[in-house]
mmCIF file with all atom_site columns, C-alpha atoms in Angstrom:
data_model
loop_
_atom_site.group_PDB
_atom_site.id
_atom_site.type_symbol
_atom_site.label_atom_id
_atom_site.label_alt_id
_atom_site.label_comp_id
_atom_site.label_asym_id
_atom_site.label_entity_id
_atom_site.label_seq_id
_atom_site.pdbx_PDB_ins_code
_atom_site.Cartn_x
_atom_site.Cartn_y
_atom_site.Cartn_z
_atom_site.occupancy
_atom_site.B_iso_or_equiv
_atom_site.pdbx_formal_charge
_atom_site.auth_seq_id
_atom_site.auth_comp_id
_atom_site.auth_asym_id
_atom_site.auth_atom_id
_atom_site.pdbx_PDB_model_num
ATOM 1   C CA . MET A 1 1   ? 14.069 -13.070 15.377  1.00 0.00 ? 238 MET A CA 1
ATOM 2   C CA . GLU A 1 2   ? 10.528 -12.193 14.406  1.00 0.00 ? 239 GLU A CA 1
ATOM 3   C CA . GLN A 1 3   ? 10.272 -11.570 10.692  1.00 0.00 ? 240 GLN A CA 1
ATOM 4   C CA . LYS A 1 4   ? 7.674  -9.608  8.841   1.00 0.00 ? 241 LYS A CA 1
ATOM 5   C CA . VAL A 1 5   ? 7.531  -10.474 5.136   1.00 0.00 ? 242 VAL A CA 1
ATOM 6   C CA . ILE A 1 6   ? 5.987  -7.906  2.838   1.00 0.00 ? 243 ILE A CA 1
ATOM 7   C CA . LYS A 1 7   ? 5.283  -8.961  -0.742  1.00 0.00 ? 244 LYS A CA 1
ATOM 8   C CA . ILE A 1 8   ? 6.416  -6.299  -3.172  1.00 0.00 ? 245 ILE A CA 1
ATOM 9   C CA . ASN A 1 9   ? 5.789  -6.178  -6.901  1.00 0.00 ? 246 ASN A CA 1
ATOM 10  C CA . PHE A 1 10  ? 8.389  -4.433  -9.049  1.00 0.00 ? 247 PHE A CA 1
ATOM 11  C CA . PRO A 1 11  ? 6.502  -3.867  -12.330 1.00 0.00 ? 248 PRO A CA 1
ATOM 12  C CA . LEU A 1 12  ? 9.757  -3.108  -14.159 1.00 0.00 ? 249 LEU A CA 1
ATOM 13  C CA . GLY A 1 13  ? 11.891 -5.597  -12.258 1.00 0.00 ? 250 GLY A CA 1
ATOM 14  C CA . ILE A 1 14  ? 15.225 -4.451  -10.885 1.00 0.00 ? 251 ILE A CA 1
ATOM 15  C CA . PRO A 1 15  ? 18.109 -3.550  -13.252 1.00 0.00 ? 252 PRO A CA 1
ATOM 16  C CA . GLY A 1 16  ? 20.153 -6.695  -13.766 1.00 0.00 ? 253 GLY A CA 1
ATOM 17  C CA . PHE A 1 17  ? 17.149 -8.808  -12.699 1.00 0.00 ? 254 PHE A CA 1
ATOM 18  C CA . GLU A 1 18  ? 14.466 -7.470  -15.006 1.00 0.00 ? 255 GLU A CA 1
ATOM 19  C CA . SER A 1 19  ? 12.590 -10.729 -15.326 1.00 0.00 ? 256 SER A CA 1
ATOM 20  C CA . TYR A 1 20  ? 11.904 -11.023 -11.597 1.00 0.00 ? 257 TYR A CA 1
ATOM 21  C CA . LYS A 1 21  ? 8.939  -8.878  -10.645 1.00 0.00 ? 258 LYS A CA 1
ATOM 22  C CA . ASP A 1 22  ? 7.966  -10.322 -7.262  1.00 0.00 ? 259 ASP A CA 1
ATOM 23  C CA . TRP A 1 23  ? 10.150 -9.859  -4.222  1.00 0.00 ? 260 TRP A CA 1
ATOM 24  C CA . ASP A 1 24  ? 9.858  -10.370 -0.477  1.00 0.00 ? 261 ASP A CA 1
ATOM 25  C CA . PHE A 1 25  ? 10.785 -7.344  1.594   1.00 0.00 ? 262 PHE A CA 1
ATOM 26  C CA . ILE A 1 26  ? 11.832 -8.369  5.083   1.00 0.00 ? 263 ILE A CA 1
ATOM 27  C CA . PRO A 1 27  ? 12.661 -5.448  7.397   1.00 0.00 ? 264 PRO A CA 1
ATOM 28  C CA . GLU A 1 28  ? 14.498 -6.460  10.546  1.00 0.00 ? 265 GLU A CA 1
ATOM 29  C CA . GLN A 1 29  ? 12.914 -5.462  13.833  1.00 0.00 ? 266 GLN A CA 1
ATOM 30  C CA . ASP A 1 30  ? 16.035 -4.546  15.778  1.00 0.00 ? 267 ASP A CA 1
ATOM 31  C CA . THR A 1 31  ? 18.352 -3.108  13.139  1.00 0.00 ? 268 THR A CA 1
ATOM 32  C CA . PRO A 1 32  ? 18.056 -0.557  10.339  1.00 0.00 ? 269 PRO A CA 1
ATOM 33  C CA . LEU A 1 33  ? 18.604 -3.444  7.911   1.00 0.00 ? 270 LEU A CA 1
ATOM 34  C CA . ALA A 1 34  ? 16.234 -5.304  5.642   1.00 0.00 ? 271 ALA A CA 1
ATOM 35  C CA . GLN A 1 35  ? 16.432 -8.067  3.109   1.00 0.00 ? 272 GLN A CA 1
ATOM 36  C CA . LEU A 1 36  ? 14.917 -8.059  -0.330  1.00 0.00 ? 273 LEU A CA 1
ATOM 37  C CA . VAL A 1 37  ? 14.680 -11.592 -1.626  1.00 0.00 ? 274 VAL A CA 1
ATOM 38  C CA . CYS A 1 38  ? 13.478 -12.705 -5.016  1.00 0.00 ? 275 CYS A CA 1
ATOM 39  C CA . ALA A 1 39  ? 10.187 -14.585 -4.595  1.00 0.00 ? 276 ALA A CA 1
ATOM 40  C CA . ASP A 1 40  ? 11.010 -16.926 -7.483  1.00 0.00 ? 277 ASP A CA 1
ATOM 41  C CA . ASN A 1 41  ? 14.624 -17.586 -6.611  1.00 0.00 ? 278 ASN A CA 1
ATOM 42  C CA . GLU A 1 42  ? 15.656 -17.488 -2.974  1.00 0.00 ? 279 GLU A CA 1
ATOM 43  C CA . TYR A 1 43  ? 19.318 -17.342 -3.973  1.00 0.00 ? 280 TYR A CA 1
ATOM 44  C CA . ILE A 1 44  ? 18.875 -13.848 -5.348  1.00 0.00 ? 281 ILE A CA 1
ATOM 45  C CA . GLY A 1 45  ? 18.657 -11.247 -2.663  1.00 0.00 ? 282 GLY A CA 1
ATOM 46  C CA . PHE A 1 46  ? 19.875 -7.916  -1.398  1.00 0.00 ? 283 PHE A CA 1
ATOM 47  C CA . VAL A 1 47  ? 20.681 -6.467  1.980   1.00 0.00 ? 284 VAL A CA 1
ATOM 48  C CA . LEU A 1 48  ? 19.201 -3.003  2.371   1.00 0.00 ? 285 LEU A CA 1
ATOM 49  C CA . THR A 1 49  ? 19.508 -0.214  4.877   1.00 0.00 ? 286 THR A CA 1
ATOM 50  C CA . ARG A 1 50  ? 17.828 3.122   5.464   1.00 0.00 ? 287 ARG A CA 1
ATOM 51  C CA . PRO A 1 51  ? 20.251 5.648   3.991   1.00 0.00 ? 288 PRO A CA 1
ATOM 52  C CA . GLU A 1 52  ? 19.210 8.533   6.264   1.00 0.00 ? 289 GLU A CA 1
ATOM 53  C CA . ASN A 1 53  ? 20.921 6.960   9.254   1.00 0.00 ? 290 ASN A CA 1
ATOM 54  C CA . TYR A 1 54  ? 24.257 7.567   7.597   1.00 0.00 ? 291 TYR A CA 1
ATOM 55  C CA . PHE A 1 55  ? 23.391 10.257  5.059   1.00 0.00 ? 292 PHE A CA 1
ATOM 56  C CA . PRO A 1 56  ? 20.941 12.564  6.861   1.00 0.00 ? 293 PRO A CA 1
ATOM 57  C CA . VAL A 1 57  ? 20.388 14.972  3.959   1.00 0.00 ? 294 VAL A CA 1
ATOM 58  C CA . TYR A 1 58  ? 20.043 12.282  1.309   1.00 0.00 ? 295 TYR A CA 1
ATOM 59  C CA . LEU A 1 59  ? 16.258 11.978  1.278   1.00 0.00 ? 296 LEU A CA 1
ATOM 60  C CA . LYS A 1 60  ? 15.858 15.662  0.404   1.00 0.00 ? 297 LYS A CA 1
ATOM 61  C CA . ASP A 1 61  ? 17.792 15.063  -2.807  1.00 0.00 ? 298 ASP A CA 1
ATOM 62  C CA . ILE A 1 62  ? 15.443 12.430  -4.108  1.00 0.00 ? 299 ILE A CA 1
ATOM 63  C CA . GLU A 1 63  ? 12.951 13.547  -6.684  1.00 0.00 ? 300 GLU A CA 1
ATOM 64  C CA . LEU A 1 64  ? 10.609 11.067  -8.296  1.00 0.00 ? 301 LEU A CA 1
ATOM 65  C CA . ASP A 1 65  ? 10.135 11.255  -12.033 1.00 0.00 ? 302 ASP A CA 1
ATOM 66  C CA . VAL A 1 66  ? 6.850  10.560  -13.744 1.00 0.00 ? 303 VAL A CA 1
ATOM 67  C CA . GLU A 1 67  ? 7.729  6.920   -14.409 1.00 0.00 ? 304 GLU A CA 1
ATOM 68  C CA . ALA A 1 68  ? 8.482  6.347   -10.714 1.00 0.00 ? 305 ALA A CA 1
ATOM 69  C CA . ARG A 1 69  ? 5.195  7.958   -9.674  1.00 0.00 ? 306 ARG A CA 1
ATOM 70  C CA . LYS A 1 70  ? 3.277  5.832   -12.130 1.00 0.00 ? 307 LYS A CA 1
ATOM 71  C CA . VAL A 1 71  ? 4.953  2.557   -11.177 1.00 0.00 ? 308 VAL A CA 1
ATOM 72  C CA . LEU A 1 72  ? 4.656  3.238   -7.450  1.00 0.00 ? 309 LEU A CA 1
ATOM 73  C CA . GLU A 1 73  ? 1.062  4.434   -7.833  1.00 0.00 ? 310 GLU A CA 1
ATOM 74  C CA . VAL A 1 74  ? 1.856  7.583   -5.894  1.00 0.00 ? 311 VAL A CA 1
ATOM 75  C CA . LYS A 1 75  ? -1.122 9.637   -4.783  1.00 0.00 ? 312 LYS A CA 1
ATOM 76  C CA . GLU A 1 76  ? -1.317 12.879  -2.891  1.00 0.00 ? 313 GLU A CA 1
ATOM 77  C CA . ASN A 1 77  ? -0.752 11.497  0.594   1.00 0.00 ? 314 ASN A CA 1
ATOM 78  C CA . THR A 1 78  ? 1.294  8.443   -0.269  1.00 0.00 ? 315 THR A CA 1
ATOM 79  C CA . LYS A 1 79  ? 4.122  7.723   2.140   1.00 0.00 ? 316 LYS A CA 1
ATOM 80  C CA . LEU A 1 80  ? 7.105  6.084   0.504   1.00 0.00 ? 317 LEU A CA 1
ATOM 81  C CA . GLU A 1 81  ? 9.981  4.119   1.976   1.00 0.00 ? 318 GLU A CA 1
ATOM 82  C CA . VAL A 1 82  ? 13.508 4.707   0.679   1.00 0.00 ? 319 VAL A CA 1
ATOM 83  C CA . TRP A 1 83  ? 16.188 2.056   1.101   1.00 0.00 ? 320 TRP A CA 1
ATOM 84  C CA . GLY A 1 84  ? 19.712 1.597   -0.248  1.00 0.00 ? 321 GLY A CA 1
ATOM 85  C CA . ILE A 1 85  ? 21.237 -1.636  -1.515  1.00 0.00 ? 322 ILE A CA 1
ATOM 86  C CA . LEU A 1 86  ? 24.377 -2.629  0.361   1.00 0.00 ? 323 LEU A CA 1
ATOM 87  C CA . CYS A 1 87  ? 27.355 -4.355  -1.147  1.00 0.00 ? 324 CYS A CA 1
ATOM 88  C CA . LEU A 1 88  ? 28.833 -6.375  1.700   1.00 0.00 ? 325 LEU A CA 1
ATOM 89  C CA . ALA A 1 89  ? 32.530 -6.898  2.182   1.00 0.00 ? 326 ALA A CA 1
ATOM 90  C CA . ASP A 1 90  ? 34.478 -9.133  4.532   1.00 0.00 ? 327 ASP A CA 1
ATOM 91  C CA . ASP A 1 91  ? 36.077 -5.978  5.889   1.00 0.00 ? 328 ASP A CA 1
ATOM 92  C CA . LEU A 1 92  ? 33.053 -4.114  7.253   1.00 0.00 ? 329 LEU A CA 1
ATOM 93  C CA . LYS A 1 93  ? 34.671 -0.760  6.579   1.00 0.00 ? 330 LYS A CA 1
ATOM 94  C CA . GLN A 1 94  ? 34.472 -1.529  2.862   1.00 0.00 ? 331 GLN A CA 1
ATOM 95  C CA . THR A 1 95  ? 30.698 -1.966  2.933   1.00 0.00 ? 332 THR A CA 1
ATOM 96  C CA . THR A 1 96  ? 29.174 0.264   0.283   1.00 0.00 ? 333 THR A CA 1
ATOM 97  C CA . ILE A 1 97  ? 25.677 1.558   -0.310  1.00 0.00 ? 334 ILE A CA 1
ATOM 98  C CA . ASN A 1 98  ? 24.151 2.369   -3.668  1.00 0.00 ? 335 ASN A CA 1
ATOM 99  C CA . LEU A 1 99  ? 22.932 5.952   -3.306  1.00 0.00 ? 336 LEU A CA 1
ATOM 100 C CA . LYS A 1 100 ? 22.779 6.499   -7.053  1.00 0.00 ? 337 LYS A CA 1
ATOM 101 C CA . ALA A 1 101 ? 19.843 4.132   -7.364  1.00 0.00 ? 338 ALA A CA 1
ATOM 102 C CA . PRO A 1 102 ? 17.688 3.851   -4.232  1.00 0.00 ? 339 PRO A CA 1
ATOM 103 C CA . ILE A 1 103 ? 14.972 1.244   -3.847  1.00 0.00 ? 340 ILE A CA 1
ATOM 104 C CA . ILE A 1 104 ? 11.613 2.899   -3.248  1.00 0.00 ? 341 ILE A CA 1
ATOM 105 C CA . PHE A 1 105 ? 8.556  1.150   -1.840  1.00 0.00 ? 342 PHE A CA 1
ATOM 106 C CA . ASN A 1 106 ? 4.946  2.113   -1.648  1.00 0.00 ? 343 ASN A CA 1
ATOM 107 C CA . LEU A 1 107 ? 3.900  -0.259  1.111   1.00 0.00 ? 344 LEU A CA 1
ATOM 108 C CA . GLU A 1 108 ? 0.208  0.587   0.692   1.00 0.00 ? 345 GLU A CA 1
ATOM 109 C CA . THR A 1 109 ? 0.083  -0.690  -2.868  1.00 0.00 ? 346 THR A CA 1
ATOM 110 C CA . GLN A 1 110 ? 3.030  -3.062  -2.357  1.00 0.00 ? 347 GLN A CA 1
ATOM 111 C CA . LYS A 1 111 ? 4.852  -1.649  -5.371  1.00 0.00 ? 348 LYS A CA 1
ATOM 112 C CA . GLY A 1 112 ? 8.590  -1.211  -5.713  1.00 0.00 ? 349 GLY A CA 1
ATOM 113 C CA . TYR A 1 113 ? 10.900 0.657   -8.050  1.00 0.00 ? 350 TYR A CA 1
ATOM 114 C CA . GLN A 1 114 ? 14.621 1.265   -8.289  1.00 0.00 ? 351 GLN A CA 1
ATOM 115 C CA . LEU A 1 115 ? 15.037 4.943   -9.061  1.00 0.00 ? 352 LEU A CA 1
ATOM 116 C CA . ILE A 1 116 ? 18.184 6.021   -10.902 1.00 0.00 ? 353 ILE A CA 1
ATOM 117 C CA . LEU A 1 117 ? 19.167 9.558   -9.935  1.00 0.00 ? 354 LEU A CA 1
ATOM 118 C CA . ASN A 1 118 ? 20.378 11.669  -12.819 1.00 0.00 ? 355 ASN A CA 1
ATOM 119 C CA . GLU A 1 119 ? 22.693 13.935  -10.886 1.00 0.00 ? 356 GLU A CA 1
ATOM 120 C CA . ASP A 1 120 ? 26.218 12.827  -10.096 1.00 0.00 ? 357 ASP A CA 1
ATOM 121 C CA . LYS A 1 121 ? 26.162 13.848  -6.440  1.00 0.00 ? 358 LYS A CA 1
ATOM 122 C CA . TYR A 1 122 ? 25.837 10.253  -5.257  1.00 0.00 ? 359 TYR A CA 1
ATOM 123 C CA . SER A 1 123 ? 27.566 7.132   -6.464  1.00 0.00 ? 360 SER A CA 1
ATOM 124 C CA . SER A 1 124 ? 26.432 3.534   -6.636  1.00 0.00 ? 361 SER A CA 1
ATOM 125 C CA . ARG A 1 125 ? 29.195 2.574   -4.208  1.00 0.00 ? 362 ARG A CA 1
ATOM 126 C CA . GLU A 1 126 ? 29.426 5.065   -1.365  1.00 0.00 ? 363 GLU A CA 1
ATOM 127 C CA . LEU A 1 127 ? 31.282 3.843   1.701   1.00 0.00 ? 364 LEU A CA 1
ATOM 128 C CA . LEU A 1 128 ? 28.640 3.371   4.382   1.00 0.00 ? 365 LEU A CA 1
ATOM 129 C CA . PHE A 1 129 ? 30.931 3.967   7.330   1.00 0.00 ? 366 PHE A CA 1
ATOM 130 C CA . ALA A 1 130 ? 32.994 6.794   5.850   1.00 0.00 ? 367 ALA A CA 1
ATOM 131 C CA . GLN A 1 131 ? 34.174 9.314   8.448   1.00 0.00 ? 368 GLN A CA 1
ATOM 132 C CA . GLN A 1 132 ? 32.543 12.281  6.810   1.00 0.00 ? 369 GLN A CA 1
ATOM 133 C CA . ASN A 1 133 ? 29.135 10.703  6.981   1.00 0.00 ? 370 ASN A CA 1
ATOM 134 C CA . GLN A 1 134 ? 27.798 13.485  9.100   1.00 0.00 ? 371 GLN A CA 1
ATOM 135 C CA . ALA A 1 135 ? 25.446 13.130  12.027  1.00 0.00 ? 372 ALA A CA 1
ATOM 136 C CA . THR A 1 136 ? 25.852 9.526   13.090  1.00 0.00 ? 373 THR A CA 1
ATOM 137 C CA . ALA A 1 137 ? 29.574 9.233   12.510  1.00 0.00 ? 374 ALA A CA 1
ATOM 138 C CA . GLU A 1 138 ? 30.097 8.795   16.244  1.00 0.00 ? 375 GLU A CA 1
ATOM 139 C CA . GLU A 1 139 ? 27.625 5.925   16.270  1.00 0.00 ? 376 GLU A CA 1
ATOM 140 C CA . GLY A 1 140 ? 29.221 4.323   13.237  1.00 0.00 ? 377 GLY A CA 1
ATOM 141 C CA . GLY A 1 141 ? 32.583 4.468   14.959  1.00 0.00 ? 378 GLY A CA 1
ATOM 142 C CA . LYS A 1 142 ? 31.413 2.728   18.090  1.00 0.00 ? 379 LYS A CA 1
ATOM 143 C CA . GLU A 1 143 ? 32.263 -0.953  18.029  1.00 0.00 ? 380 GLU A CA 1
ATOM 144 C CA . MET B 2 1   ? 20.617 7.628   -37.734 1.00 0.00 ? 127 MET B CA 1
ATOM 145 C CA . LEU B 2 2   ? 20.057 11.285  -38.446 1.00 0.00 ? 128 LEU B CA 1
ATOM 146 C CA . VAL B 2 3   ? 23.291 13.228  -38.036 1.00 0.00 ? 129 VAL B CA 1
ATOM 147 C CA . LEU B 2 4   ? 23.226 17.031  -37.713 1.00 0.00 ? 130 LEU B CA 1
ATOM 148 C CA . SER B 2 5   ? 26.071 19.503  -37.313 1.00 0.00 ? 131 SER B CA 1
ATOM 149 C CA . ARG B 2 6   ? 25.500 22.181  -34.676 1.00 0.00 ? 132 ARG B CA 1
ATOM 150 C CA . LYS B 2 7   ? 27.558 25.009  -33.226 1.00 0.00 ? 133 LYS B CA 1
ATOM 151 C CA . VAL B 2 8   ? 27.577 26.051  -29.571 1.00 0.00 ? 134 VAL B CA 1
ATOM 152 C CA . ASN B 2 9   ? 24.194 27.476  -28.553 1.00 0.00 ? 135 ASN B CA 1
ATOM 153 C CA . GLU B 2 10  ? 22.487 26.113  -31.650 1.00 0.00 ? 136 GLU B CA 1
ATOM 154 C CA . ARG B 2 11  ? 19.453 24.007  -30.927 1.00 0.00 ? 137 ARG B CA 1
ATOM 155 C CA . ILE B 2 12  ? 17.611 20.979  -32.190 1.00 0.00 ? 138 ILE B CA 1
ATOM 156 C CA . LYS B 2 13  ? 13.886 20.603  -31.732 1.00 0.00 ? 139 LYS B CA 1
ATOM 157 C CA . ILE B 2 14  ? 12.251 17.197  -31.430 1.00 0.00 ? 140 ILE B CA 1
ATOM 158 C CA . ASN B 2 15  ? 8.455  17.191  -31.671 1.00 0.00 ? 141 ASN B CA 1
ATOM 159 C CA . ASP B 2 16  ? 6.912  20.246  -30.085 1.00 0.00 ? 142 ASP B CA 1
ATOM 160 C CA . ASP B 2 17  ? 8.169  19.780  -26.592 1.00 0.00 ? 143 ASP B CA 1
ATOM 161 C CA . ILE B 2 18  ? 11.811 18.683  -26.619 1.00 0.00 ? 144 ILE B CA 1
ATOM 162 C CA . GLU B 2 19  ? 14.768 20.926  -27.342 1.00 0.00 ? 145 GLU B CA 1
ATOM 163 C CA . ILE B 2 20  ? 18.418 20.038  -27.311 1.00 0.00 ? 146 ILE B CA 1
ATOM 164 C CA . VAL B 2 21  ? 21.156 22.638  -27.146 1.00 0.00 ? 147 VAL B CA 1
ATOM 165 C CA . VAL B 2 22  ? 24.914 22.325  -27.422 1.00 0.00 ? 148 VAL B CA 1
ATOM 166 C CA . VAL B 2 23  ? 26.112 24.216  -24.337 1.00 0.00 ? 149 VAL B CA 1
ATOM 167 C CA . SER B 2 24  ? 29.846 23.947  -24.832 1.00 0.00 ? 150 SER B CA 1
ATOM 168 C CA . VAL B 2 25  ? 32.541 21.978  -26.571 1.00 0.00 ? 151 VAL B CA 1
ATOM 169 C CA . ALA B 2 26  ? 35.921 21.469  -24.912 1.00 0.00 ? 152 ALA B CA 1
ATOM 170 C CA . GLY B 2 27  ? 38.290 18.907  -26.373 1.00 0.00 ? 153 GLY B CA 1
ATOM 171 C CA . ASP B 2 28  ? 36.305 15.691  -26.698 1.00 0.00 ? 154 ASP B CA 1
ATOM 172 C CA . VAL B 2 29  ? 33.651 16.712  -24.147 1.00 0.00 ? 155 VAL B CA 1
ATOM 173 C CA . VAL B 2 30  ? 30.388 18.120  -25.420 1.00 0.00 ? 156 VAL B CA 1
ATOM 174 C CA . ARG B 2 31  ? 27.984 19.530  -22.842 1.00 0.00 ? 157 ARG B CA 1
ATOM 175 C CA . ILE B 2 32  ? 24.413 19.129  -23.949 1.00 0.00 ? 158 ILE B CA 1
ATOM 176 C CA . GLY B 2 33  ? 21.351 20.764  -22.480 1.00 0.00 ? 159 GLY B CA 1
ATOM 177 C CA . ILE B 2 34  ? 17.973 19.092  -22.807 1.00 0.00 ? 160 ILE B CA 1
ATOM 178 C CA . GLU B 2 35  ? 14.638 20.754  -22.269 1.00 0.00 ? 161 GLU B CA 1
ATOM 179 C CA . ALA B 2 36  ? 11.878 18.198  -22.083 1.00 0.00 ? 162 ALA B CA 1
ATOM 180 C CA . PRO B 2 37  ? 8.639  17.549  -20.203 1.00 0.00 ? 163 PRO B CA 1
ATOM 181 C CA . LYS B 2 38  ? 9.073  15.904  -16.821 1.00 0.00 ? 164 LYS B CA 1
ATOM 182 C CA . ASP B 2 39  ? 7.665  12.575  -17.967 1.00 0.00 ? 165 ASP B CA 1
ATOM 183 C CA . VAL B 2 40  ? 10.431 12.115  -20.512 1.00 0.00 ? 166 VAL B CA 1
ATOM 184 C CA . LYS B 2 41  ? 13.004 9.798   -19.028 1.00 0.00 ? 167 LYS B CA 1
ATOM 185 C CA . ILE B 2 42  ? 16.544 10.934  -19.785 1.00 0.00 ? 168 ILE B CA 1
ATOM 186 C CA . LEU B 2 43  ? 19.564 8.896   -18.694 1.00 0.00 ? 169 LEU B CA 1
ATOM 187 C CA . ARG B 2 44  ? 23.145 8.642   -19.770 1.00 0.00 ? 170 ARG B CA 1
ATOM 188 C CA . SER B 2 45  ? 23.058 5.287   -21.550 1.00 0.00 ? 171 SER B CA 1
ATOM 189 C CA . GLU B 2 46  ? 25.863 3.751   -19.522 1.00 0.00 ? 172 GLU B CA 1
ATOM 190 C CA . VAL B 2 47  ? 24.206 4.513   -16.176 1.00 0.00 ? 173 VAL B CA 1
ATOM 191 C CA . TYR B 2 48  ? 21.524 1.833   -16.428 1.00 0.00 ? 174 TYR B CA 1
ATOM 192 C CA . GLU B 2 49  ? 24.209 -0.731  -17.256 1.00 0.00 ? 175 GLU B CA 1
ATOM 193 C CA . GLU B 2 50  ? 26.302 0.447   -14.303 1.00 0.00 ? 176 GLU B CA 1
ATOM 194 C CA . ILE B 2 51  ? 23.354 -0.011  -11.926 1.00 0.00 ? 177 ILE B CA 1
ATOM 195 C CA . SER B 2 52  ? 22.652 -3.474  -13.369 1.00 0.00 ? 178 SER B CA 1
ATOM 196 C CA . ARG B 2 53  ? 26.246 -4.463  -12.782 1.00 0.00 ? 179 ARG B CA 1
ATOM 197 C CA . GLN B 2 54  ? 26.226 -3.030  -9.273  1.00 0.00 ? 180 GLN B CA 1
ATOM 198 C CA . ASN B 2 55  ? 22.999 -4.903  -8.452  1.00 0.00 ? 181 ASN B CA 1
ATOM 199 C CA . ARG B 2 56  ? 24.394 -8.192  -9.699  1.00 0.00 ? 182 ARG B CA 1
ATOM 200 C CA . GLU B 2 57  ? 27.523 -7.667  -7.637  1.00 0.00 ? 183 GLU B CA 1
ATOM 201 C CA . ALA B 2 58  ? 25.529 -6.817  -4.502  1.00 0.00 ? 184 ALA B CA 1
ATOM 202 C CA . ALA B 2 59  ? 23.375 -9.927  -4.987  1.00 0.00 ? 185 ALA B CA 1
ATOM 203 C CA . GLU B 2 60  ? 26.489 -12.024 -5.532  1.00 0.00 ? 186 GLU B CA 1
ATOM 204 C CA . GLN B 2 61  ? 28.027 -10.775 -2.266  1.00 0.00 ? 187 GLN B CA 1
ATOM 205 C CA . ASN B 2 62  ? 24.873 -11.722 -0.490  1.00 0.00 ? 188 ASN B CA 1
ATOM 206 C CA . LYS B 2 63  ? 24.812 -15.299 -1.761  1.00 0.00 ? 189 LYS B CA 1
ATOM 207 C CA . GLY B 2 64  ? 25.444 -18.360 0.347   1.00 0.00 ? 190 GLY B CA 1
ATOM 208 C CA . GLY B 2 65  ? 26.531 -18.735 3.931   1.00 0.00 ? 191 GLY B CA 1
ATOM 209 C CA . LEU B 2 66  ? 29.754 -16.794 3.511   1.00 0.00 ? 192 LEU B CA 1
ATOM 210 C CA . ASN B 2 67  ? 28.143 -13.538 4.379   1.00 0.00 ? 193 ASN B CA 1
ATOM 211 C CA . LEU B 2 68  ? 25.953 -14.572 7.251   1.00 0.00 ? 194 LEU B CA 1
ATOM 212 C CA . LYS B 2 69  ? 28.920 -13.803 9.474   1.00 0.00 ? 195 LYS B CA 1
ATOM 213 C CA . THR B 2 70  ? 29.501 -10.483 7.744   1.00 0.00 ? 196 THR B CA 1
ATOM 214 C CA . LEU B 2 71  ? 25.823 -9.679  8.025   1.00 0.00 ? 197 LEU B CA 1
ATOM 215 C CA . ASN B 2 72  ? 25.836 -10.445 11.738  1.00 0.00 ? 198 ASN B CA 1
ATOM 216 C CA . GLU B 2 73  ? 28.841 -8.192  12.236  1.00 0.00 ? 199 GLU B CA 1
ATOM 217 C CA . LEU B 2 74  ? 27.020 -5.504  10.306  1.00 0.00 ? 200 LEU B CA 1
ATOM 218 C CA . ARG B 2 75  ? 23.945 -5.916  12.518  1.00 0.00 ? 201 ARG B CA 1
ATOM 219 C CA . THR B 2 76  ? 26.083 -5.499  15.616  1.00 0.00 ? 202 THR B CA 1
ATOM 220 C CA . LYS B 2 77  ? 27.829 -2.457  14.223  1.00 0.00 ? 203 LYS B CA 1
ATOM 221 C CA . MET B 2 78  ? 24.651 -0.731  13.136  1.00 0.00 ? 204 MET B CA 1
ATOM 222 C CA . ASN B 2 79  ? 22.516 -1.656  16.078  1.00 0.00 ? 205 ASN B CA 1
ATOM 223 C CA . VAL B 2 80  ? 23.943 0.875   18.497  1.00 0.00 ? 206 VAL B CA 1
#
């Protein structure tokens, strides 16, 4: 599989891994998945997915605070990428996604930030393949 | 630590631009309203710790060969 590696700097680190600022973002070509691997320790890494495939209205609920804008160097026409960290489980149905704290990238400046949403609408462990997950439920159910 | 007693709807001002108001008290739950400029970061203190824990758990699940199989199953399931 062809792999594109994008170097991303997290100026504030990632909660739980504050001391690691440099990460490799590796989006997969054929799936909505990506890996985020610590540049200084290959044994630390996350599997990410684009939340909108399973939670179509999610992106509208994300509002960047001033810290996020500063860290991500957001300008007027900046396009940002939003990804969710997955927690894998042997039983696929138990796979969860952290919607409380999405990972946001500015690929132009290669900056990253984990935003923590203040509202309680989303949890840090939402079931990815839950039935009620709207639009693509029929896709999620196809095996 | 400065400790102040306030009744419902009474306010506390911090600097010129932050105001805190006690919205309601019910049993041991106090609802607090905060008016502050947008660049002031406000978080329930336990939330950051929860996200740290969740991140460490997610990274742990992703460690080693164990989950290569799981990841491949996930790829198949999502790649429809």
